[in-house]
Amino acid sequence: MFKTLLILCGSLLLGEAALIKIPLIKCVEEKNSSHELLKLQIKFNITDLATIPPEFHYLDFSFYGKIQIGTPPQDFLVLFDTGSSLLWVPLKPDKENNETYPHRRQYVPEISQTYKPNGKPFFMFYESGGVSGHLVEDTVLLAGKEIKSVTFGATEKQADLTFRHSPYDGVMGMSFFSPEFHYAQPVYYSLMEQHKLEENVFSFYYLRNRNTRLGGELTLGGIDPDHFEGQLHYVNITRKHYWQFEMGSLYVNNWKASGKRQIIADTGCGGIGLPRDDYQRVNRAIGATIDPETFQYVVDCNKIDQLPKVTFKIGDGEFTLNGRDYIKHLKKRCVSGFINIGSSKFWILVLEVCWLYTKGGAVGAAATKS
């Protein structure tokens, strides 16, 4: 399987710098097609929503990692999300709060020697509701590397449909930080400020091989050459809010999408989100047709290996997906991984990839190993 790698690069930092490697845990989750679409639309403030298909449940991979908070350390399983900035985990409820999540780890500030109150409220909206609580400050540990005085959210309420049955406890945001838009800076900003990294780089390697339970790796401070092959290609960040950059063109066999596209790299969502017109054009180009029952673009499951290649032009590199890379198996249907996000002015790109990022202003790409 041919895959891709994205990388953002910055300046060298000195001090007690070292690579921080966090194993990713691969979970098979039941997902809801309507919720996944709403997640993208609400997360990126797309007001003109696409037509929401009927609820359709399917199994797909998700990737999480372990972090620790407090002194002594309290363990949490989090989603590393480049589409948001804040770290948040559930707060252990008091006796008067009946909203409990017994299968999820909960932060107990009273037992941490490094806990400091903040008290400012926060609220984040997701597709089926929101999470809310207040900000606190404590030590965070990533693969044993200590980051002091991190401000993060302790949630008192979480959206039932989104988080009550989720396998992870919270979210660690890894986007750019803007004081006017965000409650607190991402954890990796503190890593850089406290000189914990060799370089201003963090990377994701996703391993979707069904024959192993390993999910890949998040590496902070550099690039693991064992996770990719080929040449790195660089493009500039066009907006330092999300990890947003320009795609030069897209090819599907002899068909080419006219004009350049803005792309947002988001590790918190699955699929490839396209504005309505591009969604229709690309799906027609791969030979998909509308399923009248689910309103989704589908293909013949027996012909996946015959589907056309889809090639992205990013910087001076070209990166190609085969049919098995962009088709999802939903029960007895084979559904296109190109999804409709309505009136958006950008694409949302989540390939089965190794990603690399930094606080700097460039993004790069290369082929990875399967």
Tab-separated table of C-alpha atoms in Angstrom:
chain	number	residue	atom	x	y	z
A	1	MET	CA	0.000	0.000	0.000
A	2	PHE	CA	1.356	3.418	-0.928
A	3	LYS	CA	1.013	5.991	1.811
A	4	THR	CA	2.128	9.540	2.532
A	5	LEU	CA	4.019	11.573	5.077
A	6	LEU	CA	3.532	15.217	6.038
A	7	ILE	CA	6.140	17.192	7.964
A	8	LEU	CA	6.439	20.694	9.453
A	9	CYS	CA	9.845	22.078	10.303
A	10	GLY	CA	11.225	24.657	12.713
A	11	SER	CA	14.376	25.774	14.480
A	12	LEU	CA	16.778	23.791	16.649
A	13	LEU	CA	16.427	24.093	20.417
A	14	LEU	CA	19.183	23.395	22.929
A	15	GLY	CA	18.949	22.112	26.490
A	16	GLU	CA	17.819	18.745	27.863
A	17	ALA	CA	16.467	17.847	24.443
A	18	ALA	CA	15.581	14.336	23.380
A	19	LEU	CA	13.176	12.421	21.178
A	20	ILE	CA	9.895	11.627	22.900
A	21	LYS	CA	8.186	8.522	21.488
A	22	ILE	CA	4.625	7.640	22.464
A	23	PRO	CA	3.233	4.319	21.180
A	24	LEU	CA	-0.184	4.640	19.532
A	25	ILE	CA	-2.899	2.200	20.481
A	26	LYS	CA	-5.096	1.012	17.615
A	27	CYS	CA	-8.751	0.527	18.534
A	28	VAL	CA	-11.549	-0.821	16.365
A	29	GLU	CA	-14.564	1.395	17.035
A	30	GLU	CA	-18.146	1.443	15.875
A	31	LYS	CA	-18.700	4.829	14.247
A	32	ASN	CA	-21.759	6.672	13.019
A	33	SER	CA	-21.552	8.176	9.532
A	34	SER	CA	-23.787	11.135	10.422
A	35	HIS	CA	-21.784	11.947	13.563
A	36	GLU	CA	-18.466	11.750	11.711
A	37	LEU	CA	-19.706	14.213	9.106
A	38	LEU	CA	-21.110	16.598	11.700
A	39	LYS	CA	-17.809	16.397	13.581
A	40	LEU	CA	-15.953	17.878	10.624
A	41	GLN	CA	-18.573	20.524	9.882
A	42	ILE	CA	-18.893	21.784	13.455
A	43	LYS	CA	-15.195	21.517	14.262
A	44	PHE	CA	-14.240	23.744	11.331
A	45	ASN	CA	-17.221	26.105	11.601
A	46	ILE	CA	-18.798	25.167	8.266
A	47	THR	CA	-22.190	26.862	8.563
A	48	ASP	CA	-23.776	25.595	5.331
A	49	LEU	CA	-23.994	21.930	6.235
A	50	ALA	CA	-23.958	19.178	3.667
A	51	THR	CA	-26.893	16.821	3.422
A	52	ILE	CA	-26.596	14.497	6.406
A	53	PRO	CA	-27.004	10.840	5.390
A	54	PRO	CA	-29.155	8.487	7.472
A	55	GLU	CA	-27.371	7.071	10.501
A	56	PHE	CA	-25.137	4.246	9.362
A	57	HIS	CA	-22.874	2.407	11.784
A	58	TYR	CA	-19.565	0.886	10.773
A	59	LEU	CA	-16.269	-0.294	12.241
A	60	ASP	CA	-13.052	1.661	11.704
A	61	PHE	CA	-9.633	2.120	13.280
A	62	SER	CA	-8.902	4.933	15.744
A	63	PHE	CA	-5.522	5.745	17.292
A	64	TYR	CA	-4.841	6.872	20.861
A	65	GLY	CA	-1.882	7.253	23.194
A	66	LYS	CA	-1.135	7.323	26.919
A	67	ILE	CA	-0.078	10.437	28.832
A	68	GLN	CA	0.266	11.178	32.545
A	69	ILE	CA	-0.830	14.189	34.590
A	70	GLY	CA	0.081	15.240	38.130
A	71	THR	CA	2.468	14.210	40.902
A	72	PRO	CA	2.238	11.269	41.478
A	73	PRO	CA	1.289	10.605	37.839
A	74	GLN	CA	-2.301	9.811	36.854
A	75	ASP	CA	-2.693	7.850	33.592
A	76	PHE	CA	-4.939	8.913	30.697
A	77	LEU	CA	-5.650	7.675	27.179
A	78	VAL	CA	-6.034	10.613	24.790
A	79	LEU	CA	-6.734	11.374	21.158
A	80	PHE	CA	-3.885	13.444	19.686
A	81	ASP	CA	-5.754	16.014	17.584
A	82	THR	CA	-4.079	18.444	15.167
A	83	GLY	CA	-7.465	20.070	14.530
A	84	SER	CA	-7.723	21.579	18.043
A	85	SER	CA	-5.362	23.115	20.600
A	86	LEU	CA	-6.503	22.322	24.148
A	87	LEU	CA	-5.625	19.337	26.332
A	88	TRP	CA	-8.649	18.211	28.357
A	89	VAL	CA	-9.477	15.193	30.509
A	90	PRO	CA	-12.498	14.337	32.696
A	91	LEU	CA	-12.572	15.663	36.250
A	92	LYS	CA	-13.546	13.173	38.960
A	93	PRO	CA	-17.073	14.264	39.992
A	94	ASP	CA	-17.951	15.205	43.541
A	95	LYS	CA	-20.648	13.362	45.477
A	96	GLU	CA	-23.368	15.754	44.299
A	97	ASN	CA	-22.536	15.194	40.635
A	98	ASN	CA	-24.228	12.050	39.366
A	99	GLU	CA	-22.689	12.224	35.898
A	100	THR	CA	-20.103	9.460	36.025
A	101	TYR	CA	-18.115	7.583	33.389
A	102	PRO	CA	-16.870	4.508	35.264
A	103	HIS	CA	-14.917	3.116	32.289
A	104	ARG	CA	-12.925	6.323	31.815
A	105	ARG	CA	-10.009	7.604	33.875
A	106	GLN	CA	-10.751	10.824	35.749
A	107	TYR	CA	-8.409	13.544	36.978
A	108	VAL	CA	-8.226	13.971	40.764
A	109	PRO	CA	-6.511	17.323	41.483
A	110	GLU	CA	-6.517	16.874	45.268
A	111	ILE	CA	-3.973	14.036	45.161
A	112	SER	CA	-1.482	15.888	42.933
A	113	GLN	CA	1.319	17.789	44.654
A	114	THR	CA	1.844	19.954	41.530
A	115	TYR	CA	-1.804	20.909	40.950
A	116	LYS	CA	-2.651	24.616	40.826
A	117	PRO	CA	-6.177	25.992	40.454
A	118	ASN	CA	-7.039	28.346	37.599
A	119	GLY	CA	-10.807	28.499	37.695
A	120	LYS	CA	-11.498	29.975	34.277
A	121	PRO	CA	-14.403	28.175	32.572
A	122	PHE	CA	-14.108	26.617	29.122
A	123	PHE	CA	-16.516	25.069	26.626
A	124	MET	CA	-15.856	23.130	23.438
A	125	PHE	CA	-18.592	22.113	21.018
A	126	TYR	CA	-18.702	18.775	19.240
A	127	GLU	CA	-21.177	17.176	16.859
A	128	SER	CA	-23.514	15.776	19.512
A	129	GLY	CA	-22.990	18.345	22.239
A	130	GLY	CA	-20.131	19.875	24.155
A	131	VAL	CA	-17.585	19.403	26.888
A	132	SER	CA	-17.354	22.013	29.604
A	133	GLY	CA	-15.499	22.577	32.830
A	134	HIS	CA	-12.711	24.806	34.129
A	135	LEU	CA	-9.009	25.263	33.526
A	136	VAL	CA	-6.372	23.902	35.907
A	137	GLU	CA	-2.578	23.744	35.956
A	138	ASP	CA	-0.413	20.708	36.608
A	139	THR	CA	2.607	18.743	35.422
A	140	VAL	CA	2.141	16.635	32.275
A	141	LEU	CA	4.367	13.679	31.394
A	142	LEU	CA	4.829	12.380	27.843
A	143	ALA	CA	6.705	9.060	27.738
A	144	GLY	CA	8.239	10.028	31.079
A	145	LYS	CA	9.352	13.504	29.913
A	146	GLU	CA	8.083	16.065	32.425
A	147	ILE	CA	6.469	19.314	31.262
A	148	LYS	CA	5.800	21.673	34.155
A	149	SER	CA	2.922	24.111	34.699
A	150	VAL	CA	0.688	23.037	31.803
A	151	THR	CA	-2.725	24.700	31.671
A	152	PHE	CA	-5.465	22.311	30.532
A	153	GLY	CA	-9.169	21.659	30.831
A	154	ALA	CA	-10.798	19.508	33.524
A	155	THR	CA	-14.226	18.638	32.128
A	156	GLU	CA	-17.285	18.335	34.337
A	157	LYS	CA	-19.738	17.548	31.531
A	158	GLN	CA	-19.215	15.659	28.265
A	159	ALA	CA	-21.519	15.046	25.328
A	160	ASP	CA	-23.105	11.632	25.798
A	161	LEU	CA	-23.137	10.446	22.198
A	162	THR	CA	-19.552	11.507	21.595
A	163	PHE	CA	-17.718	10.571	24.766
A	164	ARG	CA	-19.778	8.395	27.110
A	165	HIS	CA	-18.829	5.179	25.288
A	166	SER	CA	-15.537	6.287	23.738
A	167	PRO	CA	-12.430	4.185	24.526
A	168	TYR	CA	-10.336	7.285	25.247
A	169	ASP	CA	-10.473	9.642	28.221
A	170	GLY	CA	-9.724	13.021	26.661
A	171	VAL	CA	-8.156	14.981	23.832
A	172	MET	CA	-4.682	16.518	23.475
A	173	GLY	CA	-4.873	19.349	20.947
A	174	MET	CA	-1.841	19.963	18.719
A	175	SER	CA	-2.836	22.822	16.425
A	176	PHE	CA	-1.401	26.348	16.363
A	177	PHE	CA	-2.196	28.609	19.332
A	178	SER	CA	-3.997	31.952	19.077
A	179	PRO	CA	-4.766	33.730	22.399
A	180	GLU	CA	-7.873	35.346	20.903
A	181	PHE	CA	-9.342	31.972	19.861
A	182	HIS	CA	-7.969	29.383	22.309
A	183	TYR	CA	-8.169	28.871	26.073
A	184	ALA	CA	-4.582	27.688	26.595
A	185	GLN	CA	-1.570	26.863	24.476
A	186	PRO	CA	-0.991	23.280	23.290
A	187	VAL	CA	1.243	21.027	25.371
A	188	TYR	CA	3.922	20.894	22.660
A	189	TYR	CA	4.343	24.707	22.929
A	190	SER	CA	5.360	24.144	26.546
A	191	LEU	CA	7.705	21.369	25.420
A	192	MET	CA	9.499	23.820	23.150
A	193	GLU	CA	9.527	26.663	25.688
A	194	GLN	CA	11.036	24.357	28.304
A	195	HIS	CA	13.692	23.130	25.825
A	196	LYS	CA	12.593	19.499	25.955
A	197	LEU	CA	12.902	18.798	22.211
A	198	GLU	CA	15.818	18.376	19.824
A	199	GLU	CA	13.833	20.139	17.075
A	200	ASN	CA	10.479	21.886	16.795
A	201	VAL	CA	9.027	18.813	15.105
A	202	PHE	CA	6.376	16.279	16.017
A	203	SER	CA	5.367	13.323	13.896
A	204	PHE	CA	2.638	10.708	13.588
A	205	TYR	CA	3.063	7.253	12.152
A	206	TYR	CA	-0.171	5.290	11.673
A	207	LEU	CA	-0.035	1.552	11.156
A	208	ARG	CA	-3.326	0.160	9.837
A	209	ASN	CA	-2.048	-3.363	9.220
A	210	ARG	CA	-4.816	-5.669	10.410
A	211	ASN	CA	-2.292	-8.370	11.335
A	212	THR	CA	-0.875	-6.416	14.278
A	213	ARG	CA	-2.327	-4.690	17.310
A	214	LEU	CA	0.331	-1.985	17.131
A	215	GLY	CA	-1.087	1.377	16.093
A	216	GLY	CA	2.067	3.321	15.260
A	217	GLU	CA	3.870	6.106	17.071
A	218	LEU	CA	3.804	9.797	17.951
A	219	THR	CA	7.352	11.203	17.980
A	220	LEU	CA	8.088	14.649	19.394
A	221	GLY	CA	11.391	16.332	18.632
A	222	GLY	CA	12.330	14.696	15.349
A	223	ILE	CA	11.678	12.133	12.627
A	224	ASP	CA	12.097	8.367	12.847
A	225	PRO	CA	13.639	7.270	9.508
A	226	ASP	CA	12.334	3.733	10.061
A	227	HIS	CA	8.789	4.970	9.461
A	228	PHE	CA	9.140	6.350	5.949
A	229	GLU	CA	11.063	6.052	2.731
A	230	GLY	CA	11.595	8.425	-0.160
A	231	GLN	CA	12.324	12.130	-0.322
A	232	LEU	CA	10.782	14.795	1.918
A	233	HIS	CA	8.889	17.562	0.092
A	234	TYR	CA	8.088	20.908	1.693
A	235	VAL	CA	5.330	23.498	1.276
A	236	ASN	CA	4.569	26.601	3.310
A	237	ILE	CA	1.806	26.901	5.863
A	238	THR	CA	-0.788	29.316	4.473
A	239	ARG	CA	-2.660	30.024	7.728
A	240	LYS	CA	-1.259	29.517	11.225
A	241	HIS	CA	-4.514	28.495	12.864
A	242	TYR	CA	-4.859	24.934	11.644
A	243	TRP	CA	-2.105	22.995	9.861
A	244	GLN	CA	-3.214	24.474	6.547
A	245	PHE	CA	-1.294	24.385	3.267
A	246	GLU	CA	-1.833	24.416	-0.488
A	247	MET	CA	-2.391	21.428	-2.751
A	248	GLY	CA	-1.264	22.144	-6.297
A	249	SER	CA	-3.603	19.723	-8.060
A	250	LEU	CA	-5.465	16.427	-7.883
A	251	TYR	CA	-5.537	13.761	-10.614
A	252	VAL	CA	-7.887	10.819	-11.036
A	253	ASN	CA	-6.584	8.979	-14.095
A	254	ASN	CA	-6.975	11.516	-16.916
A	255	TRP	CA	-9.283	13.820	-14.928
A	256	LYS	CA	-7.716	16.799	-13.127
A	257	ALA	CA	-9.324	19.073	-10.562
A	258	SER	CA	-9.060	22.632	-11.855
A	259	GLY	CA	-7.269	25.167	-9.651
A	260	LYS	CA	-5.360	24.863	-6.394
A	261	ARG	CA	-6.923	23.800	-3.081
A	262	GLN	CA	-6.364	24.717	0.574
A	263	ILE	CA	-5.809	21.630	2.728
A	264	ILE	CA	-6.122	21.175	6.499
A	265	ALA	CA	-4.299	18.181	8.015
A	266	ASP	CA	-6.439	16.849	10.869
A	267	THR	CA	-5.515	13.732	12.854
A	268	GLY	CA	-8.754	13.927	14.849
A	269	CYS	CA	-11.087	12.883	12.020
A	270	GLY	CA	-11.284	10.078	9.495
A	271	GLY	CA	-11.797	10.296	5.754
A	272	ILE	CA	-11.043	13.065	3.272
A	273	GLY	CA	-13.472	15.973	3.509
A	274	LEU	CA	-14.291	17.848	0.295
A	275	PRO	CA	-16.499	20.850	-0.482
A	276	ARG	CA	-19.771	19.872	-2.131
A	277	ASP	CA	-18.758	20.400	-5.777
A	278	ASP	CA	-15.377	18.690	-5.407
A	279	TYR	CA	-17.054	15.855	-3.502
A	280	GLN	CA	-19.345	15.131	-6.435
A	281	ARG	CA	-16.646	15.503	-9.104
A	282	VAL	CA	-14.064	13.306	-7.384
A	283	ASN	CA	-16.537	10.553	-6.556
A	284	ARG	CA	-17.823	10.496	-10.113
A	285	ALA	CA	-14.247	10.394	-11.403
A	286	ILE	CA	-13.480	7.250	-9.382
A	287	GLY	CA	-16.641	5.631	-10.775
A	288	ALA	CA	-18.729	5.741	-7.574
A	289	THR	CA	-22.532	6.018	-7.668
A	290	ILE	CA	-25.108	7.196	-5.117
A	291	ASP	CA	-26.678	4.564	-2.888
A	292	PRO	CA	-30.398	5.507	-2.651
A	293	GLU	CA	-30.651	4.029	0.838
A	294	THR	CA	-27.764	5.878	2.518
A	295	PHE	CA	-27.147	8.769	0.049
A	296	GLN	CA	-23.470	7.808	0.050
A	297	TYR	CA	-21.189	7.230	-2.915
A	298	VAL	CA	-20.485	3.494	-3.228
A	299	VAL	CA	-18.523	1.171	-5.515
A	300	ASP	CA	-18.696	-2.514	-6.390
A	301	CYS	CA	-16.748	-4.343	-3.664
A	302	ASN	CA	-15.510	-6.847	-6.222
A	303	LYS	CA	-13.855	-4.129	-8.296
A	304	ILE	CA	-11.867	-2.193	-5.693
A	305	ASP	CA	-8.528	-3.260	-7.160
A	306	GLN	CA	-9.666	-1.933	-10.538
A	307	LEU	CA	-10.490	1.560	-9.250
A	308	PRO	CA	-8.419	4.476	-10.553
A	309	LYS	CA	-5.480	5.918	-8.678
A	310	VAL	CA	-5.970	9.299	-6.980
A	311	THR	CA	-2.819	11.466	-7.020
A	312	PHE	CA	-2.229	14.552	-4.866
A	313	LYS	CA	0.315	17.161	-5.950
A	314	ILE	CA	1.769	18.713	-2.760
A	315	GLY	CA	4.777	20.973	-3.128
A	316	ASP	CA	7.094	19.312	-5.623
A	317	GLY	CA	5.926	15.805	-4.686
A	318	GLU	CA	3.141	13.560	-5.952
A	319	PHE	CA	1.352	11.099	-3.643
A	320	THR	CA	-0.965	8.400	-4.884
A	321	LEU	CA	-3.835	6.475	-3.282
A	322	ASN	CA	-5.142	3.193	-4.624
A	323	GLY	CA	-8.738	2.049	-4.339
A	324	ARG	CA	-8.060	0.157	-1.115
A	325	ASP	CA	-6.691	3.377	0.416
A	326	TYR	CA	-9.812	5.495	-0.161
A	327	ILE	CA	-12.675	2.965	0.086
A	328	LYS	CA	-14.291	1.991	3.422
A	329	HIS	CA	-16.067	-1.299	4.028
A	330	LEU	CA	-19.361	-0.554	5.776
A	331	LYS	CA	-21.037	-3.907	6.370
A	332	LYS	CA	-21.936	-5.159	2.870
A	333	ARG	CA	-21.260	-1.808	1.182
A	334	CYS	CA	-18.016	-0.343	-0.096
A	335	VAL	CA	-18.252	3.404	0.488
A	336	SER	CA	-16.059	6.206	-0.789
A	337	GLY	CA	-13.756	7.792	1.779
A	338	PHE	CA	-14.255	11.182	0.081
A	339	ILE	CA	-16.967	12.857	2.145
A	340	ASN	CA	-19.127	15.956	1.710
A	341	ILE	CA	-18.432	18.914	4.030
A	342	GLY	CA	-20.752	21.386	2.338
A	343	SER	CA	-19.690	24.966	1.651
A	344	SER	CA	-16.167	24.637	3.056
A	345	LYS	CA	-13.432	26.595	1.262
A	346	PHE	CA	-10.819	23.958	2.057
A	347	TRP	CA	-10.266	20.200	2.039
A	348	ILE	CA	-9.681	18.172	5.207
A	349	LEU	CA	-7.005	15.578	4.608
A	350	VAL	CA	-6.582	12.513	6.797
A	351	LEU	CA	-4.661	9.849	4.897
A	352	GLU	CA	-3.429	6.533	6.317
A	353	VAL	CA	-0.113	8.202	6.881
A	354	CYS	CA	2.852	9.252	8.870
A	355	TRP	CA	2.526	12.968	9.619
A	356	LEU	CA	5.217	15.324	10.903
A	357	TYR	CA	4.693	18.859	12.230
A	358	THR	CA	6.418	21.784	13.943
A	359	LYS	CA	5.588	25.237	15.186
A	360	GLY	CA	7.414	26.651	12.165
A	361	GLY	CA	5.910	27.669	8.861
A	362	ALA	CA	6.465	24.745	6.522
A	363	VAL	CA	4.884	21.419	5.814
A	364	GLY	CA	6.492	18.553	3.913
A	365	ALA	CA	5.582	15.171	2.495
A	366	ALA	CA	7.171	11.836	1.568
A	367	ALA	CA	6.200	8.251	0.905
A	368	THR	CA	6.042	5.979	3.963
A	369	LYS	CA	6.432	2.289	4.540
A	370	SER	CA	3.254	0.206	4.765
